Short mmCIF file of C-alpha atoms and ligand atoms in Angstrom, two decimals:
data_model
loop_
_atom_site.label_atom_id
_atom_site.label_comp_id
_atom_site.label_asym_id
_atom_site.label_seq_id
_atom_site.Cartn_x
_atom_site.Cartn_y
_atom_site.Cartn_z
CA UNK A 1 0.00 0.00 0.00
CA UNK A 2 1.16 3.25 -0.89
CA UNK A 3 1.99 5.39 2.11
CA UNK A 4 1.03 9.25 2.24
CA UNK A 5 4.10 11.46 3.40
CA UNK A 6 3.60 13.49 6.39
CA UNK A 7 5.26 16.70 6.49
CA UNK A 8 4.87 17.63 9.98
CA UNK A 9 6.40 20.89 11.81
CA UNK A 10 7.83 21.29 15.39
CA UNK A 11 8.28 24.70 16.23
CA UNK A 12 9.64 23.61 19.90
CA UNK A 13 9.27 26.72 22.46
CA UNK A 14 9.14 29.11 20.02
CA UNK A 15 6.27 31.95 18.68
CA UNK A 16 3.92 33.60 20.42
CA UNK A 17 0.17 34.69 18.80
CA UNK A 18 1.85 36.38 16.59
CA UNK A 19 3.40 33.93 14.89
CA UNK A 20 0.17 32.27 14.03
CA UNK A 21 0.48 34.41 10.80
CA UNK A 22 2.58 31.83 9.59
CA UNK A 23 -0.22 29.51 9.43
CA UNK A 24 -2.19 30.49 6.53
CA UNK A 25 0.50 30.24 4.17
CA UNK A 26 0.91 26.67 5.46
CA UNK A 27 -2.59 25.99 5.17
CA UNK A 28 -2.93 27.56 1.66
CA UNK A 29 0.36 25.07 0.50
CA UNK A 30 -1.46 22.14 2.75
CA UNK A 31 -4.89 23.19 0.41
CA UNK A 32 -3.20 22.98 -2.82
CA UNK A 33 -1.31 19.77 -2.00
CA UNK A 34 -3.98 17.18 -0.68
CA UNK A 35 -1.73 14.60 -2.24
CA UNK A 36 0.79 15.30 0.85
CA UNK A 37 -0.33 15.56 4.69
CA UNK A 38 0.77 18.45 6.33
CA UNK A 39 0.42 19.41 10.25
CA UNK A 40 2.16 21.99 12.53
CA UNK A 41 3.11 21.43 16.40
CA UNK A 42 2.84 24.63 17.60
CA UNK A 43 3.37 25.17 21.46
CA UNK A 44 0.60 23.92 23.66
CA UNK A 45 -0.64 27.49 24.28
CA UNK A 46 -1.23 27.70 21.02
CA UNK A 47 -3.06 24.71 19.74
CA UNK A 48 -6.45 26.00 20.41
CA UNK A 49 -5.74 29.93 18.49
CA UNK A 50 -3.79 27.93 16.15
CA UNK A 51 -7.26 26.08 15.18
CA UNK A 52 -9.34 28.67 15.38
CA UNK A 53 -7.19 30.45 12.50
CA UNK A 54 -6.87 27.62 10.53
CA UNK A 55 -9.95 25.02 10.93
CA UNK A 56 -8.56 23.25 7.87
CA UNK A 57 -4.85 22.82 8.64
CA UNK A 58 -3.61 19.55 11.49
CA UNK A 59 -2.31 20.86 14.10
CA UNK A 60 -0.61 18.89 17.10
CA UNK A 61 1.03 18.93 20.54
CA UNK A 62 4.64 18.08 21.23
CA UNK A 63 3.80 16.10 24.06
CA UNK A 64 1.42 14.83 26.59
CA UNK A 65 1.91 13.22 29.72
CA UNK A 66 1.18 9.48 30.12
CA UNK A 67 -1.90 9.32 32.41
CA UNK A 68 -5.24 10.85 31.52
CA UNK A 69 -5.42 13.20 34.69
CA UNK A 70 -3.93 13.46 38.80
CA UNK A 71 -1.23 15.16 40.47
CA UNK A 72 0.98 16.01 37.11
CA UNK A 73 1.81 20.00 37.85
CA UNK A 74 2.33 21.81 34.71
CA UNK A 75 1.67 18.49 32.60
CA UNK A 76 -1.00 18.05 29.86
CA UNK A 77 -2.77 14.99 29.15
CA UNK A 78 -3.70 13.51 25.39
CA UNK A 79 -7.30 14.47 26.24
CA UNK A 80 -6.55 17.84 27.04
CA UNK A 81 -4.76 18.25 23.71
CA UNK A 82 -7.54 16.77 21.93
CA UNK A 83 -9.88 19.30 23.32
CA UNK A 84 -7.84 21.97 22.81
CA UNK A 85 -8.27 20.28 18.66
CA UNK A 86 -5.00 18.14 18.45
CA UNK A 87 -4.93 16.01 16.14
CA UNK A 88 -1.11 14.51 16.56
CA UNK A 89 1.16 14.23 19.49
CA UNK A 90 4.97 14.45 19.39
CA UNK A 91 6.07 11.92 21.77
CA UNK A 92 9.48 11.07 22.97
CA UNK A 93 11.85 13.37 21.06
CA UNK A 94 15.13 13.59 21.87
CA UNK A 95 15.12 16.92 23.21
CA UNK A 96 12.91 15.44 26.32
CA UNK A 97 14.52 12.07 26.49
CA UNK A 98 17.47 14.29 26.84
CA UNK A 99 16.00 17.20 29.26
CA UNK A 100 13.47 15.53 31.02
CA UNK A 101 15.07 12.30 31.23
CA UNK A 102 12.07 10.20 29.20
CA UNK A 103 12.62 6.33 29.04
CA UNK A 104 11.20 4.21 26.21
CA UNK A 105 8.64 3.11 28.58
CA UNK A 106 7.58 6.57 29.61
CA UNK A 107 7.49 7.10 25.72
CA UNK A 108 5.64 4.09 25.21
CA UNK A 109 2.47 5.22 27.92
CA UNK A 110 2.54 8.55 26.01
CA UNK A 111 2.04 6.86 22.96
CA UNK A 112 -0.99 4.67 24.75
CA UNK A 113 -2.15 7.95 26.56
CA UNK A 114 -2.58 9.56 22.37
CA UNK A 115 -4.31 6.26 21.37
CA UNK A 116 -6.59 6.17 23.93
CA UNK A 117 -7.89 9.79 23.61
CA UNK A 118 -8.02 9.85 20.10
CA UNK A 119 -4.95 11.56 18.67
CA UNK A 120 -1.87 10.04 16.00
CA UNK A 121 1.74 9.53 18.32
CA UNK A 122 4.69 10.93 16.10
CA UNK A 123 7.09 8.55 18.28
CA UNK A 124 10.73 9.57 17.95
CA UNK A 125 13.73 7.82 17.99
CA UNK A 126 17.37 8.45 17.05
CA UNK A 127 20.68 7.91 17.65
CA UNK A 128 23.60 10.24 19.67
CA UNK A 129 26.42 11.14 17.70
CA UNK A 130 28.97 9.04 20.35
CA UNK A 131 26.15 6.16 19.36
CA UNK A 132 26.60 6.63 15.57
CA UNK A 133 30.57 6.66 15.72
CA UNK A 134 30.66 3.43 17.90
CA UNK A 135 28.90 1.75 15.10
CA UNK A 136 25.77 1.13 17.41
CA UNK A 137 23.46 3.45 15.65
CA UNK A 138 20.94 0.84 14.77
CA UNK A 139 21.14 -1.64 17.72
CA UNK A 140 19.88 1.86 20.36
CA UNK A 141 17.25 3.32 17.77
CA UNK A 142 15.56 -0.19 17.02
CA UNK A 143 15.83 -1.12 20.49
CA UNK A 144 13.71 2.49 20.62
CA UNK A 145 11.77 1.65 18.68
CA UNK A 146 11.34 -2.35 20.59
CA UNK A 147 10.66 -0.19 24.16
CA UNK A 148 8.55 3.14 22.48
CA UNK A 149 5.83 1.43 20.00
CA UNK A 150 3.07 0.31 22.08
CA UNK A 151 1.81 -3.21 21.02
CA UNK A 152 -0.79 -3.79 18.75
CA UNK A 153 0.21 -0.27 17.17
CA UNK A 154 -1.59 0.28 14.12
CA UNK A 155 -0.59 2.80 11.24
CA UNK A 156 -4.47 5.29 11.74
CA UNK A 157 -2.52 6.12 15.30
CA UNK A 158 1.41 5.58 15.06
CA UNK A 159 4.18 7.53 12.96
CA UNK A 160 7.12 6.85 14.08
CA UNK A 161 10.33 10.05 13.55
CA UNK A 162 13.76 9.00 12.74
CA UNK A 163 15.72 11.74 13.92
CA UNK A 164 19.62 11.58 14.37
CA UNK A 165 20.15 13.82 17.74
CA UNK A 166 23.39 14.82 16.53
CA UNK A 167 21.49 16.43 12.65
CA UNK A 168 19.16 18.32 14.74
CA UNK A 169 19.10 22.06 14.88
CA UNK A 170 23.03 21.79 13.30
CA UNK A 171 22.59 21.83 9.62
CA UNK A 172 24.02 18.06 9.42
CA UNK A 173 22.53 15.35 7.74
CA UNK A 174 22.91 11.75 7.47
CA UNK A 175 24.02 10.25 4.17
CA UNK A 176 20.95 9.00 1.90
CA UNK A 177 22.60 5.58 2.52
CA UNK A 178 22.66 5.70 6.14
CA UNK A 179 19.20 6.86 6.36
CA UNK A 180 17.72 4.13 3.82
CA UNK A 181 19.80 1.48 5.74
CA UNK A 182 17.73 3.20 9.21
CA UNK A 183 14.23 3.37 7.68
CA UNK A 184 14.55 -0.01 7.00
CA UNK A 185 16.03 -1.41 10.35
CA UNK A 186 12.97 0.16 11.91
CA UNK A 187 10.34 -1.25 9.22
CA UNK A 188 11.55 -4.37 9.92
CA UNK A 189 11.91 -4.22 13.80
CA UNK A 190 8.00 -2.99 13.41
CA UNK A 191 7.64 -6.32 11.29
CA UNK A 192 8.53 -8.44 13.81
CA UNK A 193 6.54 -6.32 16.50
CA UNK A 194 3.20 -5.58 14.45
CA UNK A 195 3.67 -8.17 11.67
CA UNK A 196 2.03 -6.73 7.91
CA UNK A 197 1.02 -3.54 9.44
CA UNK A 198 4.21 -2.22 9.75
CA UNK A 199 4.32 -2.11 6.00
CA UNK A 200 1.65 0.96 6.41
CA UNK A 201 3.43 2.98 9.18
CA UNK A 202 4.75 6.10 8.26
CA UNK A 203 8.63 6.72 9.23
CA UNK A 204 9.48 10.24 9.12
CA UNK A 205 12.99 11.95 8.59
CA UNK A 206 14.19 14.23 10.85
CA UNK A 207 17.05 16.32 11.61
CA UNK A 208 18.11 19.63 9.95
CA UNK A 209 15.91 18.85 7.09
CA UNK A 210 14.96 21.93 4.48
CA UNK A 211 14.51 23.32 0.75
CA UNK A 212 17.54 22.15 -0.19
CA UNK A 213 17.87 18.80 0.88
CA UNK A 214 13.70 17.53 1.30
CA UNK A 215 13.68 16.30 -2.10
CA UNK A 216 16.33 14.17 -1.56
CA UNK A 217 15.49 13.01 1.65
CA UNK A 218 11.95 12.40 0.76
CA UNK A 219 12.74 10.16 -1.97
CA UNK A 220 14.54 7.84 -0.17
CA UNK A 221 12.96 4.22 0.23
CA UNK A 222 10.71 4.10 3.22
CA UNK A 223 11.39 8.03 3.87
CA UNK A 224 7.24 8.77 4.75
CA UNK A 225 7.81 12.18 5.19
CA UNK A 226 9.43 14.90 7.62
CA UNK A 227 9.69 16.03 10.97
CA UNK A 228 10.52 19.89 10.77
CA UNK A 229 11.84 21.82 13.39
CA UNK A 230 13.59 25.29 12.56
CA UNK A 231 12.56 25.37 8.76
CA UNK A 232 9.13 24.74 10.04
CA UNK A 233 8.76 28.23 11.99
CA UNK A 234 8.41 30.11 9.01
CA UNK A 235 5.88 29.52 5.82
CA UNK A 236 8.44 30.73 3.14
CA UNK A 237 11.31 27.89 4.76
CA UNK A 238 8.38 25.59 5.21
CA UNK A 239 6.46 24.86 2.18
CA UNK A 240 9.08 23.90 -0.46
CA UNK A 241 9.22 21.20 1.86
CA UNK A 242 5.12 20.60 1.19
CA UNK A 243 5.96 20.67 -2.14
CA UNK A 244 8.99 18.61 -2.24
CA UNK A 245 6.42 16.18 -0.64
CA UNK A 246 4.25 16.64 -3.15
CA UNK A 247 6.12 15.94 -6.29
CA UNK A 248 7.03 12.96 -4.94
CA UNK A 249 3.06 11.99 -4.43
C1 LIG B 1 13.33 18.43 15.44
O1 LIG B 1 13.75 18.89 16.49
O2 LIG B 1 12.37 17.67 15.45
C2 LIG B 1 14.03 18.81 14.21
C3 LIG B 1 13.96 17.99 13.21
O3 LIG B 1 14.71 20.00 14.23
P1 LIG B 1 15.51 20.68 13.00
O4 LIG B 1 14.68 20.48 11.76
O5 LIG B 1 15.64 22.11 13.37
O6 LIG B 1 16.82 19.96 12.90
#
């Protein structure tokens, strides 16, 4: 089955209101594209502006906590994201494994948490740079991916993010190689966990991904789209990456 690519944004802790501008060029490129799927993370202050600006265009959270309510301070649960009109949730990226310490099995009840309360889990997974030099790159992000995916994942509710920690934010990128040999260590570690459904899962690229280079990335076998951060903040950086999705549709 072919797989629709999902170019999906992160804008992290940045924009304010303000910044919601940005959205309608997004939208307008996500409008003239339905061959592609686009969505924007915004943060969580934002979700509910962000769809009242844009009632057309997905937007998502970049995280949720685990359990569905209690003594969390400052935490968000899936449903509150879906009532605020998430449709996605960013779970485990490697800024919060790194920050706030997230284990595959914390990643793994986020991912449950978004299933249960409706919304898609972009699950992330990637290796460190000390990881990738050691040669262990692909035993720690399938392993990841063995300790993140929630059994019995199915593709309407799981995408799961290759992103290289050390290509993030630092203009660096993987070889095409090196990411087509990735993409398909994780298909087939979902194989084994999820059997023929893994063949419809969508595994994202991420990692300092923009203009320049989306066309190449996107074309490369099981490459299901992108996971944006700083070319995702603005419309102009954002939708030749839409496009670059598109013309691959
Ligand atoms: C990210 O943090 O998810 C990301 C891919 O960031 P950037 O595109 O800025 O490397």
């Amino acid at each position: 089955m072919a797989r629709r690519k999902l170019i999906a944004g992160n804008w992290k802790m940045n924009g304010h209101l303000d910044h919601l501008r940005e959205l309608h060029g997004i939208d307008k490129a996500a409008k003239a594209h339905p061959q592609v799927d686009v969505a924007i993370c915004p943060p969580a202050t934002l979700i509910a502006p962000a769809v009242a600006r844009v009632p057309g265009l997905a937007i998502g959270a970049q995280d949720c906590h685990g359990a569905d309510k209690g003594a969390h301070t400052g935490c968000l649960s899936a449903a509150m994201l879906k009532e605020a009109g998430a449709h996605h949730v960013i779970v485990g990226h490697s800024e919060r494994r790194a920050d706030q310490g997230e284990t595959d099995a914390d990643v793994r009840g986020k991912a449950e948490a978004a299933h249960r309360h409706g919304l898609t889990a972009i699950v992330c997974v990637g290796e460190t740079e000390v990881e990738r030099d050691a040669g262990d790159a692909e035993v720690v992000v399938t392993s990841q991916v063995a300790g993140s995916v929630p059994s019995g994942a199915t593709a309407d509710w799981l995408v799961i993010a290759y992103e290289p920690v050390w290509a993030i934010g630092t203009g660096r990128v993987p070889t095409l190689e090196d990411v087509a040999a990735m993409h398909a260590a994780i298909r087939a570690k979902l194989t084994e966990m999820i059997g023929d459904e893994a063949e419809n899962v969508r595994i994202l690229y991420g990692g300092s991904m923009n203009g320049d280079n989306a066309a190449d990335l996107l074309a490369v076998d099981n490459v299901d789209g992108g996971l944006v951060g700083g070319a995702s903040l603005s419309a102009d950086k954002f939708i030749p990456i839409v496009e670059a999705g598109a013309a691959l549709a």
